[in-house]
C-alpha cells in the first residue's frame, strides 16, 4: 500500500487517486530566465521518481508541469520586477527570445538526467485567456478587487486562507514577503493581474484585458493550468518547500474560490539542496548549474547523486555526493559485468533473493518514496549476486533484468553499455576526432567547438591530453 506524505495534514496517508488506476499530477516548473541549477534538478528528479514509481505500480499517470515565462517577480510581495524581463534587459535581448533559449537548454538538461518529460509542459503565456476568465469569476464572486489596472486577490474573503497558518514552516520563510504594496487591502493579498505600466516603464510581455493592458501574477498560472489539463481536483501537486508559505496557499485560494471544490488531495514538497553548507539560489548567485555537473561527470552520475537521498531530506551538494555516486555506479556496473562474464552453474540460491529485492524495494518506495532504503535493498542484492555467480545462467539473467528494472524506476539507465569496446563507435569517433583536429589546425574553431558541443549533447566527452585527444562516454 503506497503511503504519501501530505504537507496539508503533515502525515503519511494511504494514497487513493480520484479515479481508480489514474493519477493526475501537477508539478511547479521552471521560471525560464536562467539555467537549471542543481537544486531545481533535484526537485524535478524527485517528481520523476514519483511518476516512474506510480507507473511501475500500474497507474496511468498524467503529468503536467508548467514553464513560467511571465509574471514571476523578483519579490514575492508583488513589488519587484518580472524576472524574465529583467534578465532579458540585462542581456539586451527580447524576453521571448530569452524564454525560447532557456526552454531549449532546460530540455537538454532534463533529457541528460533521464527525467521523463511531462505529458504536457504548457507555458504560462499560452493560457492568458483562461487566466482572464478565472479572474473575472473571482471578481464576480467578490474574492478579488481592482486597483489602477491591477487585480488583487482578497485573502480576507477566503475563509480557508487560514489553512496557511499551519503550513508556515518558520518565520524566516513567512517573512519572504514583508514588503507591502500600498495598493493592497490586506497583508497577504496577492496580484492576479498587473498593470503593464509602472511609472514610465512598460512591460514588454503584455495582453489586453478588461482591466487594461497587463500581465498575469505568477500564482495564477498553476491554478489555471492544473485545472485546465487535469480537472478541478488534482490527485497530487508538487513543488519545492519554498512554495509552502506563499505560492501554494495562493493556488489553493484562487482555485477553491473559483470552483468551490477542493483543489488538491496530496500536497508534496521537495526539500532544498544547499551548496557546501549554504543556501543555494539563483537570486543569491550561489549555485551550480546542472549543465556544468553533467558536462564534468555525465548525466548518470549526477542523477545518482540527486536521487540517493530522500526527497524530504535536505541535501548538501559537496564533492562527497559525486564521489559516492561514482562508486555506487561502479559497484552496479561491476555486478552487471560479473553476470555477463559468468558462464553460470547449477545453483538456484538467487531465486528467493530476486523476489526479496523486489519486495524490499517496493516496501521502501511505498513508504513515501524512500529512495535511500530502496538503494540499500539494491546494494544488498548486489552483494548476494556477486557471491552467487554459480547460479544457473537463466537465474543470473533474471537477476540482471531485475536490477536494471528497479534502477530504471529511479531513473538510472543501465541498459546503455559504456561503449569503449564497440568497434563501430570507435571507428566513427576516430573519423570525427580527425575532422575536429583538422578544423583546429585550420583555425576553424567554430566547427571544432560545434563538434565538441554536439558530442557532449549525446554524452561523449573529448579531452585534449598531452598524447592527443581522447574521448569517453559520460552518460
Ligand atoms: P524556480 O525556477 O525558482 O521557480 O524553481 C523551480 C523549481 O525548483 C521549484 O519547484 C522550486 O521549488 C525548486 N527549487 C528552487 N531552488 C531549489 C533548491 N535550492 N533546492 C531544491 N529545489 C529548488
Ligand atoms: Zn506553481
Coordinates of C-alpha atoms and ligand atoms in Angstrom, one line a residue:
X1 CA 0.0 0.0 0.0
X2 CA 1.5 3.3 -1.1
X3 CA 1.7 6.0 1.5
X4 CA 2.5 9.6 0.6
X5 CA 3.3 12.4 3.0
X6 CA 0.8 15.1 2.6
X7 CA 2.0 18.5 3.6
X8 CA -1.6 19.6 4.2
X9 CA -2.1 17.1 7.0
X10 CA 1.6 16.7 7.9
X11 CA 1.1 12.9 7.8
X12 CA 1.8 10.0 5.5
X13 CA -1.6 8.9 4.1
X14 CA -2.6 5.8 2.1
X15 CA -2.7 7.0 -1.5
X16 CA -6.0 6.7 -3.3
X17 CA -6.5 8.6 -6.6
X18 CA -9.8 10.1 -7.5
X19 CA -10.3 7.8 -10.5
X20 CA -9.1 4.2 -10.0
X21 CA -6.0 3.4 -11.8
X22 CA -5.4 7.0 -12.9
X23 CA -3.2 9.6 -11.4
X24 CA -3.4 13.3 -12.2
X25 CA -0.3 15.1 -11.1
X26 CA 0.8 18.7 -11.4
X27 CA 4.3 20.0 -10.5
X28 CA 5.5 23.5 -10.5
X29 CA 8.1 24.0 -13.2
X30 CA 11.0 26.3 -14.1
X31 CA 11.0 30.0 -14.3
X32 CA 12.8 30.1 -17.6
X33 CA 15.2 33.1 -17.2
X34 CA 18.2 31.2 -16.1
X35 CA 19.9 27.8 -16.4
X36 CA 18.6 24.8 -14.4
X37 CA 20.6 24.7 -11.2
X38 CA 21.3 21.5 -9.2
X39 CA 18.5 22.4 -6.7
X40 CA 15.9 22.6 -9.4
X41 CA 17.2 19.4 -10.9
X42 CA 16.9 17.7 -7.6
X43 CA 13.2 18.7 -7.3
X44 CA 12.5 17.6 -10.9
X45 CA 14.3 14.3 -10.4
X46 CA 12.2 13.7 -7.3
X47 CA 9.0 14.1 -9.2
X48 CA 10.4 11.9 -11.9
X49 CA 10.9 9.1 -9.3
X50 CA 7.3 9.7 -8.1
X51 CA 5.9 9.4 -11.6
X52 CA 8.0 6.4 -12.6
X53 CA 7.1 4.6 -9.5
X54 CA 3.4 5.2 -9.9
X55 CA 3.7 3.9 -13.5
X56 CA 5.7 0.9 -12.2
X57 CA 2.7 0.2 -9.9
X58 CA 0.4 0.2 -12.9
X59 CA -1.1 3.6 -12.7
X60 CA -1.9 5.6 -15.8
X61 CA -0.2 8.8 -14.8
X62 CA -0.8 12.1 -16.5
X63 CA 1.8 14.7 -15.5
X64 CA 1.6 18.4 -16.2
X65 CA 4.4 20.7 -15.5
X66 CA 4.5 24.4 -16.4
X67 CA 7.1 26.8 -17.7
X68 CA 6.8 30.1 -16.0
X69 CA 7.6 32.6 -18.8
X70 CA 5.9 35.7 -17.4
X71 CA 4.8 37.2 -14.1
X72 CA 7.3 35.7 -11.7
X73 CA 8.5 38.8 -9.9
X74 CA 11.8 39.2 -8.1
X75 CA 9.9 39.8 -4.9
X76 CA 7.1 37.7 -3.5
X77 CA 5.2 40.8 -2.3
X78 CA 4.5 41.8 -6.0
X79 CA 6.8 44.7 -5.6
X80 CA 9.8 43.6 -7.7
X81 CA 10.4 43.2 -11.4
X82 CA 9.5 40.4 -13.7
X83 CA 12.5 38.0 -13.6
X84 CA 12.3 37.3 -17.3
X85 CA 12.0 40.9 -18.4
X86 CA 14.8 42.0 -16.0
X87 CA 17.2 39.3 -17.3
X88 CA 16.3 40.0 -20.9
X89 CA 17.1 43.6 -20.5
X90 CA 20.4 42.8 -18.8
X91 CA 21.3 40.5 -21.8
X92 CA 19.9 43.0 -24.2
X93 CA 17.6 40.5 -25.9
X94 CA 13.8 40.2 -26.3
X95 CA 12.2 38.4 -23.3
X96 CA 10.5 35.9 -25.8
X97 CA 13.9 35.1 -27.1
X98 CA 15.3 34.5 -23.7
X99 CA 12.4 32.2 -22.9
X100 CA 12.9 30.1 -26.0
X101 CA 16.7 29.8 -25.4
X102 CA 16.1 28.7 -21.7
X103 CA 13.5 26.2 -22.6
X104 CA 15.8 24.5 -25.1
X105 CA 18.6 24.4 -22.5
X106 CA 16.1 23.1 -20.0
X107 CA 15.1 20.1 -22.2
X108 CA 18.8 19.2 -22.7
X109 CA 19.4 19.0 -19.0
X110 CA 16.1 17.1 -18.4
X111 CA 17.0 14.6 -21.1
X112 CA 20.6 14.2 -19.9
X113 CA 19.3 13.4 -16.4
X114 CA 16.9 10.9 -17.8
X115 CA 13.9 12.7 -16.4
X116 CA 10.8 11.6 -18.3
X117 CA 9.2 14.6 -20.0
X118 CA 5.8 15.6 -18.6
X119 CA 2.8 14.7 -20.7
X120 CA 2.2 18.4 -21.2
X121 CA 4.6 21.3 -20.5
X122 CA 2.5 24.4 -21.1
X123 CA 3.8 27.9 -20.9
X124 CA 2.0 30.5 -18.7
X125 CA 1.8 32.8 -21.8
X126 CA -0.3 30.1 -23.6
X127 CA -3.2 30.3 -21.1
X128 CA -3.7 34.0 -20.7
X129 CA -7.4 33.9 -21.9
X130 CA -8.1 31.1 -19.3
X131 CA -6.4 33.3 -16.6
X132 CA -8.6 36.3 -17.5
X133 CA -11.7 34.1 -17.3
X134 CA -10.8 32.9 -13.8
X135 CA -10.0 36.5 -12.7
X136 CA -13.5 37.5 -13.9
X137 CA -15.1 34.7 -11.8
X138 CA -13.1 35.7 -8.8
X139 CA -14.1 39.4 -9.2
X140 CA -17.8 38.4 -9.7
X141 CA -17.7 36.2 -6.6
X142 CA -16.1 39.0 -4.5
X143 CA -12.8 37.4 -4.0
X144 CA -10.8 39.9 -5.9
X145 CA -10.7 43.7 -6.4
X146 CA -9.3 46.0 -9.0
X147 CA -7.0 49.0 -8.3
X148 CA -5.5 51.1 -11.0
X149 CA -5.4 48.3 -13.6
X150 CA -4.1 45.7 -11.1
X151 CA -6.4 43.0 -9.8
X152 CA -5.6 41.5 -6.3
X153 CA -6.9 38.5 -4.5
X154 CA -8.7 39.5 -1.3
X155 CA -7.3 36.9 1.2
X156 CA -9.7 38.1 3.9
X157 CA -12.6 36.9 1.8
X158 CA -11.4 33.3 1.6
X159 CA -12.1 31.8 4.9
X160 CA -9.7 28.9 4.4
X161 CA -6.7 31.1 3.8
X162 CA -6.1 30.3 7.5
X163 CA -5.1 26.8 6.4
X164 CA -1.9 28.5 5.5
X165 CA -1.0 29.3 9.1
X166 CA -0.3 25.7 9.9
X167 CA 1.6 25.4 6.7
X168 CA 4.1 28.1 7.7
X169 CA 7.4 26.4 8.1
X170 CA 9.2 29.0 10.0
X171 CA 9.3 32.7 10.5
X172 CA 12.1 33.2 8.0
X173 CA 10.1 31.7 5.2
X174 CA 7.0 33.5 6.2
X175 CA 8.9 36.8 6.1
X176 CA 9.7 36.3 2.5
X177 CA 7.2 39.0 1.6
X178 CA 7.5 41.6 4.3
X179 CA 7.4 44.4 1.8
X180 CA 3.9 45.6 1.5
X181 CA 2.2 47.0 -1.6
X182 CA 0.2 50.2 -0.8
X183 CA -2.5 49.2 -3.3
X184 CA -3.4 46.1 -1.5
X185 CA -6.1 45.9 1.2
X186 CA -4.6 43.2 3.3
X187 CA -1.1 42.0 4.1
X188 CA -1.4 38.6 2.4
X189 CA -3.3 39.8 -0.7
X190 CA -1.6 39.0 -3.9
X191 CA -1.7 40.0 -7.6
X192 CA -3.8 38.2 -10.1
X193 CA -3.2 40.7 -12.8
X194 CA -0.7 43.5 -13.0
X195 CA -0.9 46.8 -14.9
X196 CA 1.7 46.7 -17.8
X197 CA 2.6 50.3 -17.0
X198 CA 4.6 51.0 -13.9
X199 CA 5.9 54.6 -13.8
X200 CA 7.5 55.3 -17.1
X201 CA 8.2 51.6 -17.8
X202 CA 6.0 49.3 -19.8
X203 CA 6.1 45.6 -19.6
X204 CA 7.1 44.0 -22.9
X205 CA 5.0 40.9 -22.4
X206 CA 1.5 42.3 -22.1
X207 CA -2.1 41.4 -23.1
X208 CA -5.4 43.2 -23.4
X209 CA -7.8 42.5 -20.6
X210 CA -11.0 44.0 -19.1
X211 CA -8.6 45.9 -16.7
X212 CA -6.4 47.4 -19.4
X213 CA -3.1 46.1 -20.8
X214 CA -1.3 43.9 -18.3
X215 CA 0.2 40.5 -17.5
X216 CA -0.7 37.8 -15.0
X217 CA 0.5 37.4 -11.4
X218 CA 2.7 34.3 -11.0
X219 CA 0.5 32.2 -8.8
X220 CA -2.5 32.2 -11.2
X221 CA -0.8 30.1 -14.0
X222 CA -0.5 27.0 -11.8
X223 CA -4.2 27.1 -10.8
X224 CA -5.3 27.6 -14.3
X225 CA -3.1 25.0 -16.0
X226 CA -3.7 22.4 -13.3
X227 CA -7.5 22.7 -13.7
X228 CA -7.4 23.1 -17.5
X229 CA -5.5 20.0 -18.1
X230 CA -6.2 17.8 -15.1
X231 CA -9.6 18.8 -13.8
X232 CA -10.8 20.8 -10.8
X233 CA -9.3 18.5 -8.2
X234 CA -5.8 17.1 -8.7
X235 CA -4.6 13.9 -7.1
X236 CA -1.1 15.2 -6.4
X237 CA 0.5 18.6 -6.6
X238 CA 4.3 19.0 -6.1
X239 CA 6.8 21.8 -5.7
X240 CA 9.8 22.8 -3.7
X241 CA 9.4 23.7 0.0
X242 CA 9.8 27.3 -0.9
X243 CA 6.3 27.1 -2.2
X244 CA 4.7 26.2 1.1
X245 CA 4.3 29.7 2.6
X246 CA 3.1 31.7 -0.4
X247 CA 2.7 30.1 -3.9
X248 CA 0.7 27.1 -2.9
X249 CA -1.6 28.7 -0.4
X250 CA -2.4 31.3 -3.2
X251 CA -3.0 28.5 -5.7
X252 CA -5.5 26.9 -3.2
X253 CA -7.2 30.3 -2.6
X254 CA -7.6 31.0 -6.3
X255 CA -8.8 27.6 -7.4
X256 CA -11.1 26.8 -4.5
X257 CA -12.7 30.2 -4.5
X258 CA -13.4 29.8 -8.2
X259 CA -14.7 26.2 -8.2
X260 CA -16.0 25.7 -4.7
X261 CA -14.1 22.4 -4.8
X262 CA -11.0 21.0 -3.1
X263 CA -8.1 21.8 -5.4
X264 CA -5.6 19.1 -4.4
X265 CA -5.7 15.9 -2.5
X266 CA -2.0 15.4 -1.9
X267 CA 0.5 18.2 -1.5
X268 CA 4.1 17.1 -1.9
X269 CA 7.1 19.2 -1.2
X270 CA 10.7 18.5 -2.0
X271 CA 13.4 19.8 0.4
X272 CA 16.1 22.1 -0.7
X273 CA 19.7 21.5 -1.8
X274 CA 22.4 23.5 -0.1
X275 CA 25.8 24.1 -1.6
X276 CA 28.7 23.3 0.6
X277 CA 26.5 24.2 3.6
X278 CA 25.0 27.4 2.2
X279 CA 21.5 28.2 0.9
X280 CA 21.5 27.8 -2.8
X281 CA 19.5 30.1 -5.0
X282 CA 19.7 31.8 -8.3
X283 CA 19.0 35.2 -6.9
X284 CA 21.9 34.8 -4.4
X285 CA 24.1 33.8 -7.3
X286 CA 25.2 30.8 -5.2
X287 CA 24.6 27.8 -7.3
X288 CA 26.0 25.2 -9.6
X289 CA 24.2 24.6 -12.8
X290 CA 23.1 21.1 -13.7
X291 CA 24.8 21.5 -17.1
X292 CA 28.3 22.1 -15.5
X293 CA 28.0 18.9 -13.5
X294 CA 26.6 16.9 -16.4
X295 CA 29.5 18.0 -18.6
X296 CA 32.0 17.1 -16.0
X297 CA 30.6 13.8 -14.6
X298 CA 27.9 12.7 -17.0
X299 CA 24.2 12.5 -16.5
X300 CA 24.1 9.2 -14.8
X301 CA 26.5 10.2 -12.0
X302 CA 24.6 13.5 -11.4
X303 CA 21.2 11.6 -11.5
X304 CA 22.6 9.1 -9.0
X305 CA 23.7 11.9 -6.7
X306 CA 20.3 13.6 -7.0
X307 CA 18.1 10.6 -6.1
X308 CA 20.3 8.9 -3.5
X309 CA 18.7 11.0 -0.7
X310 CA 15.1 11.1 0.3
X311 CA 13.2 13.9 -1.4
X312 CA 12.0 15.3 2.0
X313 CA 15.6 15.5 3.4
X314 CA 17.8 18.4 2.7
X315 CA 21.0 17.5 0.8
X316 CA 24.2 19.3 0.9
X317 CA 25.8 19.2 -2.5
X318 CA 29.5 18.7 -1.8
X319 CA 32.3 16.7 -3.5
X320 CA 31.3 13.6 -1.5
X321 CA 28.0 13.4 -3.2
X322 CA 29.7 12.9 -6.6
X323 CA 32.3 10.5 -5.2
X324 CA 29.6 8.3 -3.6
X325 CA 27.5 8.4 -6.8
X326 CA 30.5 7.3 -8.8
X327 CA 31.5 4.5 -6.5
X328 CA 27.9 3.2 -6.4
X329 CA 27.7 3.3 -10.2
X330 CA 30.9 1.3 -10.3
X331 CA 29.5 -1.2 -7.9
X332 CA 26.4 -1.7 -10.1
X333 CA 28.5 -1.9 -13.3
X334 CA 30.8 -4.5 -11.7
X335 CA 27.9 -6.6 -10.7
X336 CA 26.4 -6.4 -14.2
X337 CA 29.8 -7.3 -15.7
X338 CA 30.2 -10.2 -13.3
X339 CA 26.8 -11.6 -14.5
X340 CA 27.7 -11.1 -18.2
X341 CA 31.1 -12.8 -17.8
X342 CA 29.9 -15.7 -15.7
X343 CA 29.0 -18.9 -17.5
X344 CA 26.8 -19.9 -14.6
X345 CA 26.5 -23.2 -12.7
X346 CA 23.8 -25.3 -11.2
X347 CA 22.9 -23.4 -8.1
X348 CA 19.5 -21.7 -7.6
X349 CA 20.1 -19.7 -4.4
X350 CA 19.4 -16.4 -6.1
X351 CA 15.8 -17.3 -6.8
X352 CA 14.5 -16.1 -3.5
X353 CA 16.9 -13.1 -3.4
X354 CA 15.3 -11.9 -6.6
X355 CA 11.8 -12.0 -5.1
X356 CA 13.1 -10.4 -1.9
X357 CA 14.9 -7.4 -3.5
X358 CA 11.7 -6.6 -5.4
X359 CA 9.6 -6.7 -2.3
X360 CA 12.1 -4.7 -0.2
X361 CA 12.3 -2.2 -3.0
X362 CA 8.5 -1.8 -3.1
X363 CA 8.2 -1.6 0.6
X364 CA 10.7 1.2 0.7
X365 CA 9.1 3.1 -2.2
X366 CA 5.6 2.5 -0.8
X367 CA 6.8 4.4 2.3
X368 CA 6.7 7.8 0.8
X369 CA 9.2 7.0 -2.0
X370 CA 12.0 6.2 0.4
X371 CA 14.9 6.0 -2.2
X372 CA 17.7 5.6 0.4
X373 CA 16.0 2.4 1.6
X374 CA 15.3 1.3 -1.9
X375 CA 19.0 1.7 -2.8
X376 CA 20.0 -0.2 0.4
X377 CA 17.9 -3.1 -0.8
X378 CA 19.5 -3.0 -4.2
X379 CA 23.1 -2.9 -2.8
X380 CA 22.3 -5.8 -0.5
X381 CA 21.1 -7.7 -3.6
X382 CA 24.3 -6.8 -5.5
X383 CA 26.3 -8.4 -2.7
X384 CA 24.3 -11.6 -2.9
X385 CA 24.6 -11.7 -6.7
X386 CA 28.4 -11.2 -6.6
X387 CA 28.7 -14.2 -4.3
X388 CA 26.3 -16.4 -6.2
X389 CA 27.7 -16.4 -9.7
X390 CA 27.5 -20.2 -9.7
X391 CA 23.7 -19.8 -10.2
X392 CA 22.1 -21.1 -13.4
X393 CA 22.6 -18.7 -16.2
X394 CA 18.9 -18.0 -16.6
X395 CA 18.7 -17.1 -13.0
X396 CA 21.6 -14.8 -13.3
X397 CA 20.0 -13.2 -16.3
X398 CA 16.8 -12.7 -14.3
X399 CA 18.8 -11.1 -11.5
X400 CA 20.4 -8.7 -14.1
X401 CA 16.9 -7.8 -15.5
X402 CA 15.5 -7.2 -12.1
X403 CA 18.4 -5.0 -11.2
X404 CA 18.1 -3.0 -14.4
X405 CA 14.4 -2.7 -14.0
X406 CA 14.5 -1.4 -10.4
X407 CA 17.3 1.0 -11.1
X408 CA 15.2 2.2 -14.1
X409 CA 12.3 3.1 -11.7
X410 CA 14.8 5.5 -10.0
X411 CA 15.6 6.9 -13.5
X412 CA 19.1 5.2 -13.6
X413 CA 19.5 3.7 -17.0
X414 CA 22.0 0.8 -17.0
X415 CA 20.9 -0.6 -20.3
X416 CA 23.4 1.5 -22.2
X417 CA 26.8 0.0 -22.2
X418 CA 29.9 2.2 -21.8
X419 CA 30.7 1.6 -25.4
X420 CA 34.5 1.5 -25.3
X421 CA 34.6 -1.9 -26.8
X422 CA 32.2 -1.1 -29.5
X423 CA 34.2 -1.3 -32.7
X424 CA 31.8 0.7 -34.8
X425 CA 31.7 3.6 -32.3
X426 CA 35.4 3.6 -32.1
X427 CA 35.8 3.8 -35.8
X428 CA 33.3 6.6 -36.1
X429 CA 34.9 8.5 -33.2
X430 CA 38.3 8.3 -34.9
X431 CA 36.9 9.9 -38.0
X432 CA 35.1 12.6 -36.0
X433 CA 38.2 13.4 -33.9
X434 CA 40.3 13.6 -37.1
X435 CA 37.9 16.1 -38.6
X436 CA 38.0 18.1 -35.4
X437 CA 41.8 18.1 -35.3
X438 CA 41.9 19.2 -38.9
X439 CA 39.5 22.0 -38.3
X440 CA 41.6 23.2 -35.3
X441 CA 44.7 23.2 -37.4
X442 CA 42.9 25.3 -40.0
X443 CA 41.7 27.6 -37.1
X444 CA 38.1 26.8 -37.9
X445 CA 37.3 26.9 -34.2
X446 CA 33.6 27.3 -34.9
X447 CA 33.5 23.8 -36.4
X448 CA 35.7 22.2 -33.8
X449 CA 33.7 23.7 -30.9
X450 CA 30.5 22.6 -32.6
X451 CA 31.8 19.1 -32.9
X452 CA 32.7 19.0 -29.2
X453 CA 29.4 20.5 -28.2
X454 CA 27.3 18.1 -30.3
X455 CA 29.2 15.1 -28.9
X456 CA 28.6 16.4 -25.4
X457 CA 24.9 16.5 -26.1
X458 CA 24.9 12.8 -26.8
X459 CA 27.1 12.1 -23.8
X460 CA 30.5 11.9 -25.4
X461 CA 33.3 14.0 -24.0
X462 CA 36.5 14.8 -25.7
X463 CA 39.6 15.5 -23.6
X464 CA 42.7 17.1 -25.1
X465 CA 45.6 15.4 -23.3
X466 CA 49.3 15.5 -23.9
X467 CA 49.1 12.4 -26.1
X468 CA 46.4 14.0 -28.3
X469 CA 42.6 13.9 -28.0
X470 CA 40.8 11.1 -26.2
X471 CA 37.1 10.5 -25.9
X472 CA 34.9 8.9 -23.3
X473 CA 31.2 8.2 -22.8
X474 CA 29.9 10.0 -19.8
X475 CA 26.2 9.1 -19.6
Ligands
LIG1 P1 12.1 28.4 -9.9 O1 12.6 28.3 -11.3 O2 12.9 29.2 -9.0 O3 10.7 28.8 -9.9 O4 12.2 26.9 -9.3 C1 11.8 25.8 -10.0 C2 11.6 24.6 -9.0 O5 12.8 24.3 -8.3 C3 10.6 24.9 -7.9 O6 9.8 23.7 -7.7 C4 11.4 25.2 -6.7 O7 10.8 24.9 -5.5 C5 12.6 24.3 -6.9 N1 13.9 24.8 -6.3 C6 14.4 26.1 -6.3 N2 15.5 26.2 -5.6 C7 15.8 24.9 -5.1 C8 16.8 24.4 -4.3 N3 17.9 25.1 -3.8 N4 16.7 23.0 -4.0 C9 15.7 22.3 -4.4 N5 14.7 22.8 -5.2 C10 14.7 24.1 -5.5
LIG2 ZN1 3.2 26.6 -9.2

